[in-house]
PDB file of C-alpha atoms in Angstrom:
ATOM      1  CA  UNK A 239     -13.163  13.202-115.041  1.00 75.00           C
ATOM      2  CA  UNK A 240     -12.225  13.915-111.450  1.00 88.00           C
ATOM      3  CA  UNK A 241      -9.626  11.278-109.589  1.00 95.00           C
ATOM      4  CA  UNK A 242      -9.226  10.817-105.892  1.00 97.00           C
ATOM      5  CA  UNK A 243      -5.742  12.543-104.958  1.00 97.00           C
ATOM      6  CA  UNK A 244      -3.080  13.381-103.229  1.00 97.00           C
ATOM      7  CA  UNK A 245      -5.052  17.088-101.917  1.00 97.00           C
ATOM      8  CA  UNK A 246      -7.520  15.240-101.204  1.00 98.00           C
ATOM      9  CA  UNK A 247      -6.333  13.507 -98.137  1.00 98.00           C
ATOM     10  CA  UNK A 248      -4.336  16.376 -96.818  1.00 98.00           C
ATOM     11  CA  UNK A 249      -7.854  18.729 -96.781  1.00 98.00           C
ATOM     12  CA  UNK A 250      -8.975  15.868 -94.324  1.00 98.00           C
ATOM     13  CA  UNK A 251      -5.950  15.525 -92.079  1.00 98.00           C
ATOM     14  CA  UNK A 252      -5.994  19.664 -92.546  1.00 98.00           C
ATOM     15  CA  UNK A 253      -9.752  19.285 -91.179  1.00 98.00           C
ATOM     16  CA  UNK A 254      -9.057  16.988 -87.950  1.00 98.00           C
ATOM     17  CA  UNK A 255      -6.541  18.578 -86.961  1.00 97.00           C
ATOM     18  CA  UNK A 256      -8.064  21.985 -87.402  1.00 97.00           C
ATOM     19  CA  UNK A 257     -11.093  20.642 -85.367  1.00 97.00           C
ATOM     20  CA  UNK A 258      -8.757  19.409 -82.769  1.00 96.00           C
ATOM     21  CA  UNK A 259      -6.738  23.665 -82.419  1.00 95.00           C
ATOM     22  CA  UNK A 260     -10.747  24.191 -82.959  1.00 95.00           C
ATOM     23  CA  UNK A 261      -9.491  26.659 -86.024  1.00 95.00           C
ATOM     24  CA  UNK A 262     -11.051  26.598 -89.788  1.00 95.00           C
ATOM     25  CA  UNK A 263      -8.313  23.897 -91.778  1.00 96.00           C
ATOM     26  CA  UNK A 264      -6.762  26.182 -94.836  1.00 95.00           C
ATOM     27  CA  UNK A 265      -8.549  26.096 -98.183  1.00 95.00           C
ATOM     28  CA  UNK A 266      -7.908  23.299-100.122  1.00 96.00           C
ATOM     29  CA  UNK A 267      -5.464  22.652-102.999  1.00 94.00           C
ATOM     30  CA  UNK A 268      -8.065  21.045-105.138  1.00 94.00           C
ATOM     31  CA  UNK A 269     -10.599  22.043-108.029  1.00 91.00           C
ATOM     32  CA  UNK A 270     -13.924  21.692-106.510  1.00 92.00           C
ATOM     33  CA  UNK A 271     -16.524  19.859-108.130  1.00 94.00           C
ATOM     34  CA  UNK A 272     -19.180  17.029-107.941  1.00 96.00           C
ATOM     35  CA  UNK A 273     -19.507  14.002-106.663  1.00 96.00           C
ATOM     36  CA  UNK A 274     -20.177  10.889-104.370  1.00 97.00           C
ATOM     37  CA  UNK A 275     -17.353  10.102-101.905  1.00 98.00           C
ATOM     38  CA  UNK A 276     -16.813   8.437 -98.660  1.00 97.00           C
ATOM     39  CA  UNK A 277     -13.584   9.304 -95.907  1.00 98.00           C
ATOM     40  CA  UNK A 278     -11.413   6.037 -94.788  1.00 98.00           C
ATOM     41  CA  UNK A 279      -9.877   6.371 -91.435  1.00 98.00           C
ATOM     42  CA  UNK A 280      -7.807   3.513 -90.078  1.00 98.00           C
ATOM     43  CA  UNK A 281      -5.354   2.845 -87.797  1.00 97.00           C
ATOM     44  CA  UNK A 282      -1.663   1.883 -87.574  1.00 95.00           C
ATOM     45  CA  UNK A 283      -0.552   0.291 -84.335  1.00 89.00           C
ATOM     46  CA  UNK A 284       3.412  -1.210 -84.720  1.00 87.00           C
ATOM     47  CA  UNK A 285       3.561  -1.787 -87.644  1.00 83.00           C
ATOM     48  CA  UNK A 286       0.803  -4.108 -87.988  1.00 90.00           C
ATOM     49  CA  UNK A 287      -2.263  -3.860 -90.065  1.00 91.00           C
ATOM     50  CA  UNK A 288      -4.280  -0.894 -90.224  1.00 94.00           C
ATOM     51  CA  UNK A 289      -7.494  -1.224 -88.545  1.00 95.00           C
ATOM     52  CA  UNK A 290     -10.543   0.540 -89.891  1.00 95.00           C
ATOM     53  CA  UNK A 291     -11.324   4.044 -87.431  1.00 97.00           C
ATOM     54  CA  UNK A 292     -14.107   5.013 -89.401  1.00 97.00           C
ATOM     55  CA  UNK A 293     -15.621   5.087 -92.433  1.00 96.00           C
ATOM     56  CA  UNK A 294     -18.349   7.041 -93.859  1.00 96.00           C
ATOM     57  CA  UNK A 295     -19.583   9.321 -97.119  1.00 97.00           C
ATOM     58  CA  UNK A 296     -21.990   9.563 -99.493  1.00 97.00           C
ATOM     59  CA  UNK A 297     -23.853   8.169-102.727  1.00 95.00           C
ATOM     60  CA  UNK A 298     -25.197  11.251-103.575  1.00 95.00           C
ATOM     61  CA  UNK A 299     -22.796  13.547-105.961  1.00 96.00           C
ATOM     62  CA  UNK A 300     -21.848  16.626-103.272  1.00 96.00           C
ATOM     63  CA  UNK A 301     -19.518  19.669-103.334  1.00 97.00           C
ATOM     64  CA  UNK A 302     -16.136  18.072-102.998  1.00 97.00           C
ATOM     65  CA  UNK A 303     -14.921  21.063-101.141  1.00 97.00           C
ATOM     66  CA  UNK A 304     -17.517  20.534 -98.642  1.00 97.00           C
ATOM     67  CA  UNK A 305     -17.938  16.893 -98.908  1.00 97.00           C
ATOM     68  CA  UNK A 306     -14.567  16.189 -97.733  1.00 98.00           C
ATOM     69  CA  UNK A 307     -14.073  18.444 -95.068  1.00 97.00           C
ATOM     70  CA  UNK A 308     -17.982  16.930 -93.844  1.00 98.00           C
ATOM     71  CA  UNK A 309     -17.241  13.942 -94.402  1.00 98.00           C
ATOM     72  CA  UNK A 310     -13.515  14.023 -92.859  1.00 98.00           C
ATOM     73  CA  UNK A 311     -15.775  14.740 -89.492  1.00 98.00           C
ATOM     74  CA  UNK A 312     -18.265  13.139 -89.831  1.00 98.00           C
ATOM     75  CA  UNK A 313     -16.245   9.466 -90.313  1.00 98.00           C
ATOM     76  CA  UNK A 314     -13.239  10.353 -87.942  1.00 98.00           C
ATOM     77  CA  UNK A 315     -16.145  11.259 -85.512  1.00 98.00           C
ATOM     78  CA  UNK A 316     -19.781   9.783 -85.527  1.00 97.00           C
ATOM     79  CA  UNK A 317     -19.063   6.120 -87.462  1.00 96.00           C
ATOM     80  CA  UNK A 318     -20.910   4.531 -84.707  1.00 92.00           C
ATOM     81  CA  UNK A 319     -19.141   1.488 -85.060  1.00 92.00           C
ATOM     82  CA  UNK A 320     -15.939   2.964 -83.495  1.00 96.00           C
ATOM     83  CA  UNK A 321     -15.412   5.613 -80.703  1.00 97.00           C
ATOM     84  CA  UNK A 322     -14.137   9.608 -81.487  1.00 98.00           C
ATOM     85  CA  UNK A 323     -10.722   9.570 -83.309  1.00 98.00           C
ATOM     86  CA  UNK A 324      -8.520  11.243 -80.069  1.00 96.00           C
ATOM     87  CA  UNK A 325      -6.023  13.791 -81.258  1.00 96.00           C
ATOM     88  CA  UNK A 326      -3.782  11.069 -79.802  1.00 94.00           C
ATOM     89  CA  UNK A 327      -4.024   9.304 -82.203  1.00 96.00           C
ATOM     90  CA  UNK A 328      -2.993  11.400 -85.152  1.00 96.00           C
ATOM     91  CA  UNK A 329       0.256  10.128 -85.953  1.00 95.00           C
ATOM     92  CA  UNK A 330      -0.629   6.555 -86.237  1.00 96.00           C
ATOM     93  CA  UNK A 331      -3.652   7.591 -88.659  1.00 98.00           C
ATOM     94  CA  UNK A 332      -3.920   6.420 -92.259  1.00 98.00           C
ATOM     95  CA  UNK A 333      -6.491   8.423 -94.265  1.00 98.00           C
ATOM     96  CA  UNK A 334      -8.204   6.988 -97.649  1.00 98.00           C
ATOM     97  CA  UNK A 335     -10.035   9.134-100.102  1.00 98.00           C
ATOM     98  CA  UNK A 336     -12.282   7.740-102.186  1.00 97.00           C
ATOM     99  CA  UNK A 337     -14.277   9.348-105.423  1.00 97.00           C
ATOM    100  CA  UNK A 338     -17.161   7.124-106.524  1.00 97.00           C
ATOM    101  CA  UNK A 339     -18.081   7.013-110.504  1.00 96.00           C
ATOM    102  CA  UNK A 340     -19.797   4.380-112.730  1.00 96.00           C
ATOM    103  CA  UNK A 341     -22.963   3.675-111.153  1.00 97.00           C
ATOM    104  CA  UNK A 342     -24.295   0.745-112.862  1.00 98.00           C
ATOM    105  CA  UNK A 343     -27.386  -1.201-112.521  1.00 98.00           C
ATOM    106  CA  UNK A 344     -27.102  -5.197-112.721  1.00 98.00           C
ATOM    107  CA  UNK A 345     -29.038  -7.991-113.567  1.00 97.00           C
ATOM    108  CA  UNK A 346     -28.334 -10.083-110.700  1.00 97.00           C
ATOM    109  CA  UNK A 347     -26.690 -10.228-107.787  1.00 97.00           C
ATOM    110  CA  UNK A 348     -23.787 -11.891-109.317  1.00 96.00           C
ATOM    111  CA  UNK A 349     -23.001  -9.382-112.248  1.00 98.00           C
ATOM    112  CA  UNK A 350     -20.390  -8.016-110.667  1.00 98.00           C
ATOM    113  CA  UNK A 351     -16.704  -7.949-110.485  1.00 98.00           C
ATOM    114  CA  UNK A 352     -14.644  -8.041-106.521  1.00 97.00           C
ATOM    115  CA  UNK A 353     -11.668  -6.042-106.826  1.00 95.00           C
ATOM    116  CA  UNK A 354     -13.307  -4.033-109.361  1.00 97.00           C
ATOM    117  CA  UNK A 355     -16.921  -3.001-108.132  1.00 98.00           C
ATOM    118  CA  UNK A 356     -18.158  -1.258-105.443  1.00 98.00           C
ATOM    119  CA  UNK A 357     -21.985  -2.368-104.352  1.00 98.00           C
ATOM    120  CA  UNK A 358     -25.186  -0.892-103.072  1.00 98.00           C
ATOM    121  CA  UNK A 359     -27.612  -3.553-101.953  1.00 98.00           C
ATOM    122  CA  UNK A 360     -31.128  -2.559-102.008  1.00 98.00           C
ATOM    123  CA  UNK A 361     -33.930  -5.246-101.026  1.00 97.00           C
ATOM    124  CA  UNK A 362     -37.386  -5.771 -98.436  1.00 96.00           C
ATOM    125  CA  UNK A 363     -37.199  -8.040 -96.115  1.00 92.00           C
ATOM    126  CA  UNK A 364     -39.744 -10.690 -95.089  1.00 86.00           C
ATOM    127  CA  UNK A 365     -41.068  -8.474 -92.614  1.00 89.00           C
ATOM    128  CA  UNK A 366     -41.854  -5.356 -95.110  1.00 93.00           C
ATOM    129  CA  UNK A 367     -38.545  -3.644 -93.689  1.00 95.00           C
ATOM    130  CA  UNK A 368     -36.851  -1.601 -96.971  1.00 97.00           C
ATOM    131  CA  UNK A 369     -32.849  -2.301 -96.120  1.00 97.00           C
ATOM    132  CA  UNK A 370     -29.492  -1.018 -98.033  1.00 97.00           C
ATOM    133  CA  UNK A 371     -25.946  -0.982 -97.397  1.00 96.00           C
ATOM    134  CA  UNK A 372     -22.553   0.113 -99.291  1.00 96.00           C
ATOM    135  CA  UNK A 373     -19.245  -1.761 -99.657  1.00 96.00           C
ATOM    136  CA  UNK A 374     -16.394  -0.026-101.263  1.00 96.00           C
ATOM    137  CA  UNK A 375     -14.802  -2.050-104.314  1.00 96.00           C
ATOM    138  CA  UNK A 376     -11.869  -2.885-101.626  1.00 94.00           C
ATOM    139  CA  UNK A 377     -13.892  -4.134 -99.149  1.00 95.00           C
ATOM    140  CA  UNK A 378     -14.914  -7.640-100.175  1.00 97.00           C
ATOM    141  CA  UNK A 379     -11.048  -8.502-101.959  1.00 95.00           C
ATOM    142  CA  UNK A 380      -9.334  -7.192 -98.757  1.00 92.00           C
ATOM    143  CA  UNK A 381     -12.127  -9.620 -97.334  1.00 95.00           C
ATOM    144  CA  UNK A 382     -11.057 -12.361 -99.503  1.00 96.00           C
ATOM    145  CA  UNK A 383     -15.064 -13.082-100.300  1.00 97.00           C
ATOM    146  CA  UNK A 384     -16.681 -14.474-102.860  1.00 97.00           C
ATOM    147  CA  UNK A 385     -19.730 -12.644-104.447  1.00 98.00           C
ATOM    148  CA  UNK A 386     -22.336 -14.547-102.357  1.00 97.00           C
ATOM    149  CA  UNK A 387     -20.295 -14.415 -98.920  1.00 98.00           C
ATOM    150  CA  UNK A 388     -20.106 -10.557 -99.438  1.00 98.00           C
ATOM    151  CA  UNK A 389     -23.675 -10.168-100.335  1.00 98.00           C
ATOM    152  CA  UNK A 390     -24.241 -11.911 -97.586  1.00 98.00           C
ATOM    153  CA  UNK A 391     -22.273  -9.630 -95.370  1.00 97.00           C
ATOM    154  CA  UNK A 392     -23.862  -6.481 -96.698  1.00 97.00           C
ATOM    155  CA  UNK A 393     -27.230  -7.586 -95.910  1.00 97.00           C
ATOM    156  CA  UNK A 394     -26.357  -7.741 -92.251  1.00 97.00           C
ATOM    157  CA  UNK A 395     -24.940  -4.437 -92.036  1.00 95.00           C
ATOM    158  CA  UNK A 396     -28.186  -3.248 -93.684  1.00 96.00           C
ATOM    159  CA  UNK A 397     -29.450  -4.474 -90.452  1.00 95.00           C
ATOM    160  CA  UNK A 398     -31.121  -7.756 -91.161  1.00 96.00           C
ATOM    161  CA  UNK A 399     -30.285 -10.630 -89.073  1.00 95.00           C
ATOM    162  CA  UNK A 400     -33.045 -12.976 -90.350  1.00 94.00           C
ATOM    163  CA  UNK A 401     -32.305 -16.135 -92.402  1.00 95.00           C
ATOM    164  CA  UNK A 402     -30.404 -15.483 -95.568  1.00 96.00           C
ATOM    165  CA  UNK A 403     -31.872 -17.616 -98.372  1.00 95.00           C
ATOM    166  CA  UNK A 404     -31.350 -17.695-102.005  1.00 96.00           C
ATOM    167  CA  UNK A 405     -35.138 -16.083-102.843  1.00 94.00           C
ATOM    168  CA  UNK A 406     -34.482 -13.626-100.637  1.00 95.00           C
ATOM    169  CA  UNK A 407     -30.904 -12.891-102.049  1.00 96.00           C
ATOM    170  CA  UNK A 408     -32.994 -12.566-105.598  1.00 96.00           C
ATOM    171  CA  UNK A 409     -34.876  -9.586-104.499  1.00 95.00           C
ATOM    172  CA  UNK A 410     -31.516  -7.864-103.665  1.00 97.00           C
ATOM    173  CA  UNK A 411     -31.982  -4.512-106.760  1.00 98.00           C
ATOM    174  CA  UNK A 412     -27.715  -4.515-106.797  1.00 98.00           C
ATOM    175  CA  UNK A 413     -26.159  -1.265-108.439  1.00 98.00           C
ATOM    176  CA  UNK A 414     -22.363  -1.686-108.866  1.00 98.00           C
ATOM    177  CA  UNK A 415     -19.676   1.212-108.891  1.00 97.00           C
ATOM    178  CA  UNK A 416     -16.162   2.268-109.195  1.00 97.00           C
ATOM    179  CA  UNK A 417     -13.866   4.549-107.782  1.00 97.00           C
ATOM    180  CA  UNK A 418     -10.266   6.002-107.500  1.00 96.00           C
ATOM    181  CA  UNK A 419      -9.043   6.619-104.058  1.00 96.00           C
ATOM    182  CA  UNK A 420      -5.405   8.163-102.885  1.00 98.00           C
ATOM    183  CA  UNK A 421      -4.050   6.615 -99.448  1.00 98.00           C
ATOM    184  CA  UNK A 422      -1.912   8.375 -97.018  1.00 98.00           C
ATOM    185  CA  UNK A 423      -0.321   8.239 -93.280  1.00 97.00           C
ATOM    186  CA  UNK A 424       0.012  10.552 -90.928  1.00 97.00           C
ATOM    187  CA  UNK A 425       3.625  10.608 -91.722  1.00 96.00           C
ATOM    188  CA  UNK A 426       3.460  11.536 -95.169  1.00 97.00           C
ATOM    189  CA  UNK A 427       1.352  14.368 -94.450  1.00 98.00           C
ATOM    190  CA  UNK A 428       2.722  15.977 -92.021  1.00 97.00           C
ATOM    191  CA  UNK A 429       6.340  15.342 -94.222  1.00 97.00           C
ATOM    192  CA  UNK A 430       4.064  17.006 -96.709  1.00 97.00           C
ATOM    193  CA  UNK A 431       2.448  19.665 -94.214  1.00 96.00           C
ATOM    194  CA  UNK A 432       6.479  20.699 -93.573  1.00 96.00           C
ATOM    195  CA  UNK A 433       7.459  20.899 -97.145  1.00 96.00           C
ATOM    196  CA  UNK A 434       5.042  23.176 -97.836  1.00 95.00           C
ATOM    197  CA  UNK A 435       4.117  25.110 -95.156  1.00 94.00           C
ATOM    198  CA  UNK A 436       7.316  25.552 -93.645  1.00 93.00           C
ATOM    199  CA  UNK A 437       6.036  24.166 -90.121  1.00 91.00           C
ATOM    200  CA  UNK A 438       4.485  20.444 -89.409  1.00 89.00           C
ATOM    201  CA  UNK A 439       1.485  20.297 -88.252  1.00 91.00           C
ATOM    202  CA  UNK A 440       0.862  20.826 -84.513  1.00 89.00           C
ATOM    203  CA  UNK A 441      -1.946  20.197 -82.112  1.00 87.00           C
ATOM    204  CA  UNK A 442      -2.506  22.588 -79.216  1.00 79.00           C
ATOM    205  CA  UNK A 443      -1.952  20.514 -76.135  1.00 68.00           C
ATOM    206  CA  UNK A 444      -0.714  17.549 -77.473  1.00 66.00           C
ATOM    207  CA  UNK A 445       2.332  16.426 -77.616  1.00 59.00           C
ATOM    208  CA  UNK A 446       2.737  14.328 -81.893  1.00 61.00           C
ATOM    209  CA  UNK A 447       5.434  11.757 -82.338  1.00 52.00           C
ATOM    210  CA  UNK A 448       5.376   9.430 -84.853  1.00 48.00           C
ATOM    211  CA  UNK A 449       7.684   7.349 -82.541  1.00 42.00           C
TER     212      UNK A 449
END
C-alpha cells in the first residue's frame, strides 16, 4: 500500500520550479507505482487561511512519476477556475498530494462519511445529459457541509444548474473512496532542498523570498 509522502510533494514543487526555469526536474525519490492521484495548490497570504489555487487529478490509476509530473503542472497552470500560478507566487504556495484508495460503490447518496470518504457522483439530469464530479475527502469536512449540502454542491460542480430535487438525488450513482495525503509549504520545501542538495531552489530572473 503506497501512501502519499514528502518526496512526492518535493517532486511536484521541483516540477513547477523546473517549468519556470525551462529545465528538467531532478529525478524523484519515491518508487514507481500505479494509483489514482490528485495535486492541490493553495496560496497562503499574510498568514491567513490557505486559499485554493488549483486542484486537478485523475480517478483512474496512473504511473505515479508521470502522473505527479503532469498534474503538478496542470493543476498549477491549467485549472480553468484560476489564472495560471506565476513564479513570483511560489513562496506563498502550499502543495498537497493525494493518493486515492479503497473505491467502493455506495448503496445511495447518503452511504458515506464526511471527513473519511471522497465521493464521485454520476447522474443523468432532466435533459438526459450525463454528469459527474468528485470531491476529495477533506473538502466537505473543511467546508463544514452536511452530506446533502456536499451532494448538492457537487451537482453544481458537475455543471447542473437546474432545480435539485430529492428524486434527482436518488438517481445519483455514488462511489466513495479514501485517500492518503501529504502537505508541504514552499518554505519547508526550500529548507529540504537546501539541506539535501546544498542550495535553495531559485528561479531565473525572479526574486524569491519567504518574507
